[in-house]
Amino acid sequence: MKNSQRARDRMVETQVAARGVHDQRVLEAMRKVPRHLFVDEALQDQAYNDHPLPIGEKQTISQPYIVALMTQSLELAGNEKVLEIGTGSGYQTAVLAELADRVYSIERYPALAQRAKGTLQRLGYNNTVVRVGDGSLGWPDDAPFEGIIVTAGTPKIPQPLVDQLAVSGRLVVPVGDRYSQELILVRRVAEGITKTNMGGVRFVDLIGTWGWKE
Ligand code: SAH
């Protein structure tokens, strides 16, 4: 894509910073990750537009602003282990990989996981690992995580993910019905957890043990 750097700079300025995302590291990461390489060639000229895009298997790559908002809420400084549920295209994985030490990502559809792995590898994101499975159960072998991000909507917060949060760790997850959800930020504190509602969003379904039934 010609002038993709300009398209990204503009995306960050008009869609992300203009709506109040202020973490400079997040803005920098989004200026850097080549979002157009995470979608089909036929959709590349739309990759920097202000909306989600189809990525196959009836799934979508989230709107840039939502990626930024969720990423900012994890408050990453660079040394964290982060877990992502719903790899999809791998775009959010790459943004996290710019900002954390290591990113673990789980995807339900083998075909999407395979493609995302290839894209991340080609772009040199060697601090990412993608596996196929039910992410609503988390990734107990490598827990605890300082940050956990769920990029699909769920009727309730999956308890295994709360259990796999490090103390003072952050979990961001869209909770609601199948049509709309609230973005919930869960923080693990010494005495338990705190929850903050970050506003309304719309995601595809989290399907699994702690999400929706198929
Ligand atoms: N973060 C992605 C967004 C993908 S959409 C991106 O940047 O492109 C949400 C993804 O969650 C879909 O790919 C869907 O297949 C996946 N998903 C749904 N339920 C899941 C589950 N239980 N475990 C892992 N992935 C799941």
Short mmCIF file of C-alpha atoms and ligand atoms in Angstrom, two decimals:
data_model
loop_
_atom_site.label_atom_id
_atom_site.label_comp_id
_atom_site.label_asym_id
_atom_site.label_seq_id
_atom_site.Cartn_x
_atom_site.Cartn_y
_atom_site.Cartn_z
CA MET A 1 0.00 0.00 0.00
CA LYS A 2 1.34 3.38 -1.00
CA ASN A 3 1.77 5.94 1.78
CA SER A 4 0.71 3.56 4.51
CA GLN A 5 2.74 5.54 7.04
CA ARG A 6 0.74 8.64 6.25
CA ALA A 7 -2.50 6.69 6.50
CA ARG A 8 -1.47 5.41 9.94
CA ASP A 9 -0.38 8.81 11.22
CA ARG A 10 -3.71 10.20 10.12
CA MET A 11 -5.64 7.30 11.66
CA VAL A 12 -3.94 7.87 15.01
CA GLU A 13 -4.49 11.60 14.92
CA THR A 14 -8.12 11.72 13.78
CA GLN A 15 -9.60 8.49 15.21
CA VAL A 16 -7.50 7.68 18.27
CA ALA A 17 -5.84 10.75 19.80
CA ALA A 18 -8.81 12.96 18.88
CA ARG A 19 -11.07 10.69 20.97
CA GLY A 20 -8.88 10.97 24.02
CA VAL A 21 -6.42 8.07 23.92
CA HIS A 22 -3.34 9.72 25.39
CA ASP A 23 -0.82 6.96 26.23
CA GLN A 24 2.08 7.97 23.97
CA ARG A 25 3.43 4.43 23.77
CA VAL A 26 0.05 3.18 22.51
CA LEU A 27 -0.15 5.96 19.91
CA GLU A 28 3.41 5.18 18.80
CA ALA A 29 2.66 1.45 18.47
CA MET A 30 -0.40 2.18 16.34
CA ARG A 31 1.60 4.51 14.11
CA LYS A 32 4.03 1.63 13.62
CA VAL A 33 2.06 -1.62 13.13
CA PRO A 34 1.13 -2.05 9.42
CA ARG A 35 -2.59 -2.77 9.92
CA HIS A 36 -3.18 -3.23 6.17
CA LEU A 37 -1.01 -6.37 6.20
CA PHE A 38 -3.45 -8.05 8.61
CA VAL A 39 -6.40 -7.94 6.17
CA ASP A 40 -7.07 -9.40 2.73
CA GLU A 41 -5.46 -7.63 -0.17
CA ALA A 42 -8.86 -6.57 -1.48
CA LEU A 43 -9.56 -4.71 1.78
CA GLN A 44 -6.16 -3.11 2.28
CA ASP A 45 -7.25 0.32 1.09
CA GLN A 46 -9.88 0.31 3.87
CA ALA A 47 -7.53 -0.84 6.62
CA TYR A 48 -7.06 2.64 8.11
CA ASN A 49 -10.73 3.57 8.06
CA ASP A 50 -12.79 4.15 11.21
CA HIS A 51 -14.56 0.76 11.35
CA PRO A 52 -14.02 -2.98 11.79
CA LEU A 53 -13.32 -5.18 8.73
CA PRO A 54 -14.09 -8.82 7.91
CA ILE A 55 -11.19 -11.29 8.29
CA GLY A 56 -12.96 -14.55 7.34
CA GLU A 57 -14.93 -17.14 9.38
CA LYS A 58 -17.49 -14.34 10.02
CA GLN A 59 -15.00 -12.64 12.35
CA THR A 60 -13.69 -9.06 12.29
CA ILE A 61 -10.60 -7.03 13.03
CA SER A 62 -11.70 -4.38 15.55
CA GLN A 63 -11.99 -0.67 14.80
CA PRO A 64 -8.63 1.09 15.40
CA TYR A 65 -10.03 3.27 18.21
CA ILE A 66 -11.30 0.24 20.15
CA VAL A 67 -7.92 -1.49 19.80
CA ALA A 68 -6.26 1.66 21.18
CA LEU A 69 -8.73 2.11 24.03
CA MET A 70 -8.46 -1.49 25.21
CA THR A 71 -4.68 -1.50 24.87
CA GLN A 72 -4.34 1.73 26.83
CA SER A 73 -6.45 0.30 29.66
CA LEU A 74 -3.83 -2.42 30.21
CA GLU A 75 -1.28 0.26 31.24
CA LEU A 76 1.67 -1.59 29.71
CA ALA A 77 5.19 -0.39 30.53
CA GLY A 78 7.15 -2.98 28.54
CA ASN A 79 8.02 -5.80 30.93
CA GLU A 80 4.63 -7.54 31.07
CA LYS A 81 3.38 -10.94 30.07
CA VAL A 82 0.05 -10.40 28.30
CA LEU A 83 -2.68 -12.85 27.31
CA GLU A 84 -5.05 -12.19 24.41
CA ILE A 85 -8.25 -14.17 23.81
CA GLY A 86 -9.32 -14.04 20.14
CA THR A 87 -6.24 -13.70 17.92
CA GLY A 88 -8.30 -13.14 14.78
CA SER A 89 -6.05 -11.34 12.29
CA GLY A 90 -3.19 -10.93 14.77
CA TYR A 91 -3.33 -7.12 14.57
CA GLN A 92 -4.11 -6.57 18.25
CA THR A 93 -1.44 -9.17 19.07
CA ALA A 94 1.13 -7.09 17.17
CA VAL A 95 0.11 -3.86 18.92
CA LEU A 96 0.52 -5.62 22.28
CA ALA A 97 3.85 -7.10 21.17
CA GLU A 98 5.15 -3.54 20.64
CA LEU A 99 4.24 -2.65 24.22
CA ALA A 100 4.85 -5.74 26.38
CA ASP A 101 7.59 -8.29 26.87
CA ARG A 102 5.66 -11.30 25.64
CA VAL A 103 2.19 -11.93 24.21
CA TYR A 104 0.26 -15.21 24.41
CA SER A 105 -2.77 -15.35 22.13
CA ILE A 106 -5.50 -17.97 21.73
CA GLU A 107 -7.81 -18.38 18.71
CA ARG A 108 -10.68 -20.80 18.20
CA TYR A 109 -10.42 -21.13 14.42
CA PRO A 110 -7.31 -22.98 13.26
CA ALA A 111 -7.37 -21.19 9.88
CA LEU A 112 -7.30 -17.74 11.51
CA ALA A 113 -4.61 -18.78 13.98
CA GLN A 114 -2.49 -20.13 11.15
CA ARG A 115 -2.77 -16.98 9.09
CA ALA A 116 -2.12 -14.70 12.07
CA LYS A 117 0.97 -16.74 12.99
CA GLY A 118 2.31 -16.30 9.46
CA THR A 119 1.71 -12.55 9.44
CA LEU A 120 3.29 -12.05 12.88
CA GLN A 121 6.29 -14.13 11.89
CA ARG A 122 6.82 -12.26 8.62
CA LEU A 123 6.74 -8.96 10.49
CA GLY A 124 9.27 -10.19 13.06
CA TYR A 125 7.02 -10.32 16.13
CA ASN A 126 9.05 -13.06 17.77
CA ASN A 127 7.75 -12.25 21.24
CA THR A 128 4.31 -13.61 20.36
CA VAL A 129 2.92 -17.12 20.62
CA VAL A 130 -0.42 -18.16 19.11
CA ARG A 131 -2.29 -21.32 19.98
CA VAL A 132 -5.63 -22.85 18.95
CA GLY A 133 -8.16 -23.51 21.69
CA ASP A 134 -10.88 -22.22 23.98
CA GLY A 135 -9.45 -18.99 25.33
CA SER A 136 -12.26 -18.61 27.87
CA LEU A 137 -10.26 -21.11 29.94
CA GLY A 138 -7.16 -18.92 29.74
CA TRP A 139 -3.61 -20.24 29.49
CA PRO A 140 -2.91 -21.74 32.93
CA ASP A 141 0.57 -23.06 32.06
CA ASP A 142 2.00 -19.56 31.65
CA ALA A 143 -0.14 -17.67 34.19
CA PRO A 144 -0.13 -15.25 35.91
CA PHE A 145 -0.41 -12.40 33.41
CA GLU A 146 -0.09 -8.67 34.13
CA GLY A 147 -2.54 -7.96 31.32
CA ILE A 148 -5.38 -9.97 29.76
CA ILE A 149 -7.48 -8.74 26.83
CA VAL A 150 -10.60 -10.46 25.49
CA THR A 151 -11.49 -9.34 21.97
CA ALA A 152 -14.87 -11.09 21.79
CA GLY A 153 -18.10 -10.46 23.71
CA THR A 154 -19.17 -12.67 26.59
CA PRO A 155 -22.29 -12.96 28.83
CA LYS A 156 -20.11 -13.10 31.95
CA ILE A 157 -16.49 -12.53 32.91
CA PRO A 158 -14.67 -15.85 32.53
CA GLN A 159 -13.51 -16.75 36.06
CA PRO A 160 -10.34 -18.57 34.86
CA LEU A 161 -9.11 -15.27 33.40
CA VAL A 162 -9.61 -13.46 36.71
CA ASP A 163 -7.77 -16.30 38.44
CA GLN A 164 -4.86 -16.00 35.99
CA LEU A 165 -4.35 -12.28 36.64
CA ALA A 166 -1.24 -11.26 38.56
CA VAL A 167 -1.80 -9.07 41.62
CA SER A 168 -2.39 -5.52 40.29
CA GLY A 169 -2.93 -7.04 36.84
CA ARG A 170 -5.58 -5.67 34.42
CA LEU A 171 -8.22 -7.60 32.45
CA VAL A 172 -10.30 -5.87 29.78
CA VAL A 173 -13.36 -7.71 28.48
CA PRO A 174 -16.62 -6.84 26.63
CA VAL A 175 -19.54 -8.16 28.74
CA GLY A 176 -23.19 -8.15 27.69
CA ASP A 177 -25.63 -9.80 25.30
CA ARG A 178 -24.96 -10.86 21.72
CA TYR A 179 -25.77 -7.43 20.28
CA SER A 180 -24.03 -5.02 22.61
CA GLN A 181 -21.64 -5.13 25.49
CA GLU A 182 -19.97 -2.91 28.07
CA LEU A 183 -16.21 -2.80 28.12
CA ILE A 184 -15.27 -3.86 31.65
CA LEU A 185 -11.86 -3.25 33.15
CA VAL A 186 -11.09 -5.64 36.00
CA ARG A 187 -8.14 -4.93 38.25
CA ARG A 188 -6.83 -7.49 40.68
CA VAL A 189 -5.99 -5.92 44.02
CA ALA A 190 -4.72 -7.55 47.22
CA GLU A 191 -8.24 -7.87 48.66
CA GLY A 192 -9.98 -9.07 45.49
CA ILE A 193 -10.94 -7.22 42.30
CA THR A 194 -12.27 -3.83 41.24
CA LYS A 195 -14.36 -3.24 38.11
CA THR A 196 -14.72 -0.15 35.93
CA ASN A 197 -17.22 0.26 33.08
CA MET A 198 -15.53 1.90 30.09
CA GLY A 199 -18.62 2.22 27.92
CA GLY A 200 -20.61 0.47 25.21
CA VAL A 201 -19.05 -1.63 22.45
CA ARG A 202 -20.04 -4.28 19.94
CA PHE A 203 -17.98 -7.43 19.45
CA VAL A 204 -18.40 -10.85 17.83
CA ASP A 205 -19.21 -13.70 20.23
CA LEU A 206 -16.77 -15.34 22.58
CA ILE A 207 -17.69 -18.99 22.08
CA GLY A 208 -16.58 -21.46 24.70
CA THR A 209 -16.94 -22.83 28.20
CA TRP A 210 -17.21 -19.37 29.83
CA GLY A 211 -18.69 -17.59 26.80
CA TRP A 212 -21.65 -18.37 24.54
CA LYS A 213 -22.60 -21.85 23.47
CA GLU A 214 -22.17 -22.32 19.74
N1 SAH B 1 -8.05 -9.32 18.13
C1 SAH B 1 -8.57 -9.64 16.81
C2 SAH B 1 -10.07 -9.51 16.77
C3 SAH B 1 -10.67 -10.80 16.33
S1 SAH B 1 -12.41 -10.96 16.48
C4 SAH B 1 -7.88 -8.82 15.73
O1 SAH B 1 -7.13 -7.89 16.05
O2 SAH B 1 -8.05 -9.13 14.55
C5 SAH B 1 -12.54 -12.09 17.83
C6 SAH B 1 -11.89 -13.43 17.65
O3 SAH B 1 -12.17 -14.22 18.81
C7 SAH B 1 -12.39 -14.24 16.46
O4 SAH B 1 -11.31 -14.56 15.63
C8 SAH B 1 -13.01 -15.48 17.10
O5 SAH B 1 -12.83 -16.64 16.33
C9 SAH B 1 -12.24 -15.56 18.39
N2 SAH B 1 -12.85 -16.35 19.47
C10 SAH B 1 -14.16 -16.44 19.80
N3 SAH B 1 -14.31 -17.25 20.89
C11 SAH B 1 -13.07 -17.67 21.24
C12 SAH B 1 -12.55 -18.51 22.27
N4 SAH B 1 -13.35 -19.10 23.19
N5 SAH B 1 -11.22 -18.72 22.32
C13 SAH B 1 -10.39 -18.14 21.42
N6 SAH B 1 -10.81 -17.34 20.42
C14 SAH B 1 -12.14 -17.10 20.33
#
